mmCIF file of C-alpha atoms in Angstrom:
data_model
loop_
_atom_site.group_PDB
_atom_site.id
_atom_site.type_symbol
_atom_site.label_atom_id
_atom_site.label_comp_id
_atom_site.label_asym_id
_atom_site.label_seq_id
_atom_site.Cartn_x
_atom_site.Cartn_y
_atom_site.Cartn_z
ATOM 1 C CA GLU G 276 9.947 1.131 -19.967
ATOM 2 C CA VAL G 277 9.560 2.646 -16.511
ATOM 3 C CA ASP G 278 8.548 6.274 -15.997
ATOM 4 C CA THR G 279 10.959 7.801 -13.467
ATOM 5 C CA PRO G 280 11.788 11.308 -12.213
ATOM 6 C CA ALA G 281 14.805 11.145 -14.564
ATOM 7 C CA GLY G 282 12.698 10.213 -17.612
ATOM 8 C CA LYS G 283 11.911 6.826 -19.128
ATOM 9 C CA GLN G 284 14.262 3.992 -18.191
ATOM 10 C CA ALA G 285 14.544 0.728 -20.148
ATOM 11 C CA PRO G 286 16.964 -1.545 -18.261
ATOM 12 C CA GLU G 287 19.032 -4.172 -20.052
ATOM 13 C CA LEU G 288 17.169 -7.500 -20.066
ATOM 14 C CA ARG G 289 19.113 -10.336 -18.422
ATOM 15 C CA MET G 290 18.106 -14.012 -18.315
ATOM 16 C CA HIS G 291 19.415 -16.339 -15.615
ATOM 17 C CA THR G 292 20.365 -19.703 -17.130
ATOM 18 C CA PRO G 293 20.307 -22.741 -14.805
ATOM 19 C CA ASP G 294 22.368 -24.908 -17.202
ATOM 20 C CA GLN G 295 25.819 -23.581 -16.350
ATOM 21 C CA MET G 296 27.495 -26.408 -18.294
ATOM 22 C CA THR G 297 26.718 -24.654 -21.575
ATOM 23 C CA THR G 298 25.894 -21.028 -20.698
ATOM 24 C CA PRO G 299 27.329 -19.008 -17.794
ATOM 25 C CA GLU G 300 24.906 -17.721 -15.186
ATOM 26 C CA LYS G 301 23.861 -14.115 -15.796
ATOM 27 C CA LEU G 302 23.336 -11.802 -12.833
ATOM 28 C CA PRO G 303 20.716 -9.014 -12.746
ATOM 29 C CA SER G 304 21.454 -5.912 -14.771
ATOM 30 C CA ALA G 305 21.920 -2.506 -13.166
ATOM 31 C CA GLY G 306 20.957 0.631 -15.033
ATOM 32 C CA PRO G 307 22.501 4.085 -14.660
ATOM 33 C CA VAL G 308 22.250 5.753 -11.264
ATOM 34 C CA PHE G 309 20.072 8.880 -11.176
ATOM 35 C CA PRO G 310 19.250 11.354 -8.376
ATOM 36 C CA LEU G 311 15.971 11.565 -6.471
ATOM 37 C CA PRO G 312 15.211 14.907 -4.789
ATOM 38 C CA ALA G 313 13.827 14.996 -1.254
ATOM 39 C CA GLY G 314 10.071 14.448 -0.969
ATOM 40 C CA LEU G 315 7.799 12.387 -3.215
ATOM 41 C CA ASN G 316 9.162 10.764 -6.373
ATOM 42 C CA ARG G 317 6.934 8.864 -8.811
ATOM 43 C CA PHE G 318 7.718 5.670 -10.746
ATOM 44 C CA ALA G 319 5.166 4.068 -13.109
ATOM 45 C CA PHE G 320 5.473 0.336 -13.865
ATOM 46 C CA THR G 321 3.660 -1.861 -16.394
ATOM 47 C CA GLY G 322 2.727 -5.200 -14.846
ATOM 48 C CA GLN G 323 3.102 -8.601 -16.482
ATOM 49 C CA TRP G 324 -0.255 -9.842 -15.163
ATOM 50 C CA GLY G 325 -3.541 -8.127 -14.291
ATOM 51 C CA ILE G 326 -2.278 -4.867 -12.796
ATOM 52 C CA ASP G 327 -0.143 -1.826 -13.495
ATOM 53 C CA TRP G 328 1.111 0.226 -10.565
ATOM 54 C CA GLU G 329 2.788 3.403 -9.453
ATOM 55 C CA LEU G 330 5.471 3.509 -6.798
ATOM 56 C CA TYR G 331 6.327 6.612 -4.779
ATOM 57 C CA THR G 332 9.451 7.126 -2.697
ATOM 58 C CA ASP G 333 9.312 9.586 0.181
ATOM 59 C CA ALA G 334 12.321 10.769 2.172
ATOM 60 C CA GLU G 335 13.421 13.958 3.913
ATOM 61 C CA VAL G 336 16.781 13.963 2.110
ATOM 62 C CA ALA G 337 17.848 13.371 -1.488
ATOM 63 C CA MET G 338 18.502 9.784 -2.612
ATOM 64 C CA GLN G 339 19.780 7.845 -5.605
ATOM 65 C CA ALA G 340 18.049 5.171 -7.662
ATOM 66 C CA SER G 341 18.787 2.602 -10.349
ATOM 67 C CA ILE G 342 16.595 0.159 -12.292
ATOM 68 C CA GLY G 343 17.761 -3.271 -13.438
ATOM 69 C CA ASN G 344 16.190 -6.465 -14.756
ATOM 70 C CA TRP G 345 16.386 -10.235 -14.312
ATOM 71 C CA GLY G 346 14.402 -13.173 -15.594
ATOM 72 C CA ASN G 347 14.319 -16.960 -15.666
ATOM 73 C CA SER G 348 12.946 -19.508 -18.101
ATOM 74 C CA TRP G 349 12.998 -22.684 -15.984
ATOM 75 C CA HIS G 350 10.376 -24.209 -13.710
ATOM 76 C CA PRO G 351 9.103 -27.779 -13.098
ATOM 77 C CA SER G 352 7.242 -29.127 -16.125
ATOM 78 C CA THR G 353 3.816 -28.964 -14.457
ATOM 79 C CA GLU G 354 4.066 -25.213 -13.885
ATOM 80 C CA GLN G 355 5.596 -24.657 -17.323
ATOM 81 C CA ASN G 356 2.630 -26.410 -18.935
ATOM 82 C CA GLN G 357 0.169 -24.399 -16.846
ATOM 83 C CA PHE G 358 1.890 -21.190 -17.892
ATOM 84 C CA ARG G 359 1.794 -22.154 -21.586
ATOM 85 C CA ARG G 360 -1.925 -22.970 -21.430
ATOM 86 C CA ALA G 361 -2.719 -19.687 -19.663
ATOM 87 C CA ASN G 362 -0.519 -17.399 -21.773
ATOM 88 C CA ASN G 363 -0.042 -19.222 -25.117
ATOM 89 C CA LYS G 364 3.735 -18.866 -24.932
ATOM 90 C CA PRO G 365 6.686 -20.670 -23.292
ATOM 91 C CA TYR G 366 7.288 -20.085 -19.595
ATOM 92 C CA GLU G 367 9.219 -16.964 -18.675
ATOM 93 C CA GLU G 368 9.176 -14.895 -15.525
ATOM 94 C CA ARG G 369 10.788 -11.483 -15.615
ATOM 95 C CA GLN G 370 10.984 -8.546 -13.238
ATOM 96 C CA HIS G 371 12.438 -5.078 -13.033
ATOM 97 C CA ILE G 372 14.504 -4.337 -9.930
ATOM 98 C CA LEU G 373 14.393 -0.907 -8.284
ATOM 99 C CA ARG G 374 17.408 -0.102 -6.122
ATOM 100 C CA LEU G 375 17.347 2.849 -3.726
ATOM 101 C CA ARG G 376 20.227 4.401 -1.812
ATOM 102 C CA GLY G 377 19.783 7.021 0.884
ATOM 103 C CA GLN G 378 21.229 8.389 4.106
ATOM 104 C CA ASP G 379 18.020 8.480 6.170
ATOM 105 C CA ALA G 380 14.679 6.768 6.663
ATOM 106 C CA MET G 381 12.595 6.306 3.527
ATOM 107 C CA ARG G 382 9.026 5.269 2.799
ATOM 108 C CA VAL G 383 7.853 3.408 -0.297
ATOM 109 C CA ILE G 384 4.183 3.513 -1.328
ATOM 110 C CA ILE G 385 2.868 1.065 -3.970
ATOM 111 C CA LEU G 386 -0.466 1.930 -5.614
ATOM 112 C CA PRO G 387 -1.801 -0.803 -7.956
ATOM 113 C CA TYR G 388 -4.762 -0.541 -10.310
ATOM 114 C CA HIS G 389 -6.390 -2.680 -12.994
ATOM 115 C CA LYS G 390 -4.103 -3.045 -15.984
ATOM 116 C CA GLY G 391 -4.564 -0.207 -18.467
ATOM 117 C CA ASP G 392 -7.214 1.432 -16.280
ATOM 118 C CA ARG G 393 -5.447 4.193 -14.336
ATOM 119 C CA PRO G 394 -7.974 6.051 -12.146
ATOM 120 C CA ASN G 395 -8.919 9.539 -13.245
ATOM 121 C CA PRO G 396 -8.292 11.694 -11.314
ATOM 122 C CA PHE G 397 -5.331 10.089 -9.558
ATOM 123 C CA THR G 398 -3.027 12.331 -7.496
ATOM 124 C CA VAL G 399 -0.455 11.877 -4.727
ATOM 125 C CA GLU G 400 0.839 14.874 -2.772
ATOM 126 C CA LYS G 401 2.311 15.898 0.584
ATOM 127 C CA ARG G 402 0.310 18.359 2.697
ATOM 128 C CA ASN G 403 0.620 19.295 6.374
ATOM 129 C CA GLY G 404 2.654 16.201 7.196
ATOM 130 C CA GLN G 405 0.238 13.863 5.402
ATOM 131 C CA THR G 406 0.517 11.994 2.125
ATOM 132 C CA LEU G 407 -2.814 12.539 0.350
ATOM 133 C CA ILE G 408 -3.833 9.937 -2.244
ATOM 134 C CA ARG G 409 -6.897 10.729 -4.345
ATOM 135 C CA GLY G 410 -8.411 8.496 -6.998
ATOM 136 C CA ASN G 411 -11.908 8.453 -8.454
ATOM 137 C CA MET G 412 -14.248 8.527 -5.417
ATOM 138 C CA MET G 413 -11.645 7.721 -2.737
ATOM 139 C CA THR G 414 -9.265 9.777 -0.591
ATOM 140 C CA ILE G 415 -6.557 8.327 1.673
ATOM 141 C CA ALA G 416 -4.544 10.457 4.122
ATOM 142 C CA LEU G 417 -1.414 8.562 5.208
ATOM 143 C CA THR G 418 0.805 9.581 8.129
ATOM 144 C CA GLU G 419 3.675 7.950 9.977
ATOM 145 C CA HIS G 420 1.323 6.630 12.668
ATOM 146 C CA GLY G 421 -1.814 5.668 10.731
ATOM 147 C CA TYR G 422 -4.188 6.601 7.947
ATOM 148 C CA SER G 423 -7.734 7.654 7.193
ATOM 149 C CA ARG G 424 -9.852 6.745 4.184
ATOM 150 C CA GLU G 425 -13.055 8.085 2.668
ATOM 151 C CA ILE G 426 -14.965 6.361 -0.141
ATOM 152 C CA PHE G 427 -17.963 8.044 -1.739
ATOM 153 C CA LYS G 428 -20.511 5.633 -3.202
ATOM 154 C CA ALA G 429 -23.936 5.995 -4.764
ATOM 155 C CA VAL G 430 -25.473 4.599 -1.567
ATOM 156 C CA GLY G 431 -23.506 6.837 0.791
ATOM 157 C CA MET G 432 -20.097 7.416 2.321
ATOM 158 C CA HIS G 433 -17.708 4.881 3.829
ATOM 159 C CA LYS G 434 -14.881 6.179 6.030
ATOM 160 C CA SER G 435 -12.297 4.720 8.356
ATOM 161 C CA LEU G 436 -9.429 5.701 10.654
ATOM 162 C CA THR G 437 -6.586 3.340 11.537
ATOM 163 C CA ALA G 438 -3.780 3.655 14.108
ATOM 164 C CA PHE G 439 -0.635 1.556 13.644
ATOM 165 C CA GLY G 440 0.730 1.983 17.178
ATOM 166 C CA THR G 441 0.322 3.925 20.418
ATOM 167 C CA GLU G 442 0.697 7.410 18.882
ATOM 168 C CA PRO G 443 -2.606 9.295 18.468
ATOM 169 C CA VAL G 444 -4.124 9.640 15.008
ATOM 170 C CA GLN G 445 -6.933 12.005 14.103
ATOM 171 C CA GLU G 446 -8.977 12.929 11.064
ATOM 172 C CA GLN G 447 -11.660 15.586 11.360
ATOM 173 C CA ASP G 448 -14.098 14.358 14.065
ATOM 174 C CA MET G 449 -12.498 10.954 14.769
ATOM 175 C CA ARG G 450 -9.531 10.199 17.017
ATOM 176 C CA ILE G 451 -7.698 7.056 18.227
ATOM 177 C CA ALA G 452 -4.955 6.756 20.872
ATOM 178 C CA GLY G 453 -3.338 3.986 22.886
ATOM 179 C CA GLY G 454 -2.551 1.230 20.389
ATOM 180 C CA PRO G 455 -3.421 -0.467 17.084
ATOM 181 C CA THR G 456 -7.107 0.222 16.428
ATOM 182 C CA GLU G 457 -9.401 0.723 13.443
ATOM 183 C CA VAL G 458 -12.750 2.549 13.211
ATOM 184 C CA VAL G 459 -14.918 1.844 10.143
ATOM 185 C CA LEU G 460 -18.194 3.695 9.499
ATOM 186 C CA ASP G 461 -20.735 3.607 6.697
ATOM 187 C CA GLU G 462 -24.279 4.870 6.229
ATOM 188 C CA LYS G 463 -25.779 2.068 8.364
ATOM 189 C CA GLY G 464 -23.335 1.438 11.198
ATOM 190 C CA GLY G 465 -19.744 0.670 12.000
ATOM 191 C CA THR G 466 -17.123 -1.468 13.700
ATOM 192 C CA LEU G 467 -14.229 -0.759 16.047
ATOM 193 C CA THR G 468 -11.449 -3.370 15.991
ATOM 194 C CA VAL G 469 -8.639 -3.436 18.569
ATOM 195 C CA SER G 470 -5.465 -5.520 18.246
ATOM 196 C CA GLY G 471 -1.809 -5.512 19.292
ATOM 197 C CA ALA G 472 -0.613 -5.264 22.884
ATOM 198 C CA ALA G 473 -3.015 -5.278 25.811
ATOM 199 C CA GLY G 474 -4.042 -1.919 27.235
ATOM 200 C CA GLU G 475 -6.636 0.819 27.015
ATOM 201 C CA ARG G 476 -7.641 2.563 23.800
ATOM 202 C CA THR G 477 -9.186 6.022 23.754
ATOM 203 C CA VAL G 478 -11.589 6.677 20.889
ATOM 204 C CA VAL G 479 -13.528 9.777 19.856
ATOM 205 C CA LEU G 480 -16.385 9.154 17.415
ATOM 206 C CA PRO G 481 -18.246 11.645 15.213
ATOM 207 C CA LYS G 482 -21.377 13.257 16.610
ATOM 208 C CA GLY G 483 -24.353 10.881 16.400
ATOM 209 C CA TRP G 484 -22.331 7.672 16.855
ATOM 210 C CA LYS G 485 -21.765 5.493 19.937
ATOM 211 C CA LEU G 486 -20.173 2.193 20.910
ATOM 212 C CA ALA G 487 -22.685 -0.543 21.695
ATOM 213 C CA ALA G 488 -22.850 -1.650 25.330
ATOM 214 C CA ASN G 489 -19.973 -3.982 26.249
ATOM 215 C CA ASP G 490 -18.137 -4.914 29.437
ATOM 216 C CA ALA G 491 -14.888 -3.654 27.884
ATOM 217 C CA VAL G 492 -16.306 -0.169 27.182
ATOM 218 C CA ARG G 493 -16.907 2.892 29.310
ATOM 219 C CA LYS G 494 -17.549 6.519 28.382
ATOM 220 C CA VAL G 495 -15.685 9.476 29.907
ATOM 221 C CA GLY G 496 -16.911 12.801 28.607
ATOM 222 C CA ALA G 497 -16.625 12.778 24.819
ATOM 223 C CA GLU G 498 -14.223 9.801 24.842
ATOM 224 C CA TRP G 499 -14.856 6.072 24.721
ATOM 225 C CA ILE G 500 -12.370 4.006 26.745
ATOM 226 C CA VAL G 501 -11.907 0.416 25.593
ATOM 227 C CA LYS G 502 -10.102 -2.114 27.788
ATOM 228 C CA TYR G 503 -8.258 -4.683 25.683
ATOM 229 C CA ASP G 504 -6.715 -7.828 27.196
ATOM 230 C CA GLY G 505 -4.585 -8.706 24.172
ATOM 231 C CA GLY G 506 -4.614 -11.895 22.104
ATOM 232 C CA THR G 507 -7.494 -12.255 19.640
ATOM 233 C CA PRO G 508 -8.545 -8.914 18.109
ATOM 234 C CA LEU G 509 -11.585 -7.376 19.814
ATOM 235 C CA ALA G 510 -14.396 -6.248 17.471
ATOM 236 C CA LEU G 511 -17.075 -3.897 18.814
ATOM 237 C CA THR G 512 -20.224 -2.575 17.150
ATOM 238 C CA ILE G 513 -20.670 1.154 16.529
ATOM 239 C CA GLU G 514 -24.254 2.378 16.392
ATOM 240 C CA LEU G 515 -26.018 5.434 15.010
ATOM 241 C CA THR G 516 -27.893 7.482 17.617
ATOM 242 C CA LEU G 517 -29.593 9.916 15.225
#
């Protein structure tokens, strides 16, 4: 069963049969269509292997959804034998199929975790244009243009800020603008990695941190300007000054 905004859904199981001489081919099933309101909608799936996961849809307008199923029982003999040894049963691969229908852009977020071990607490919510994901000792703030992450460990805090494109992204006392870039900091030091198209990146670091000396780096006021020539990602060291 799949937990959905419309309650539990158990799609009809269908098995594709490759031997069409004796049994007709079966196509995937399609369950009843149900509405999804605008905003976040949660689906909870049970995995076949080592993970379970939750899936969230996010759209500004209402959508529709349906869940189906399809499986197969054929594979070359080598893989079938490997499967039998690993799982103590004949080979079968089966999957649920989530279909979404909407009239505007939509985002899908997949959050996996160890099978049967859902983090506690584990919350997903929209706030001030961000999607906030909290689980155990980690917080992720996801936006259209990038994301930030904080992990609290016994030995200290690990945090990062990532920009997907040229639009600025900011989280508290860190900021990135100009192109795909990632800042990663922990209790000992950090790294700045630049990729994507050539050009300048503008980076603001928290108080007490600086970029190590490099020909590609200059400082203008509170901002670090990084010249990137494109090609291989550029990795720079971030140092503590305290």
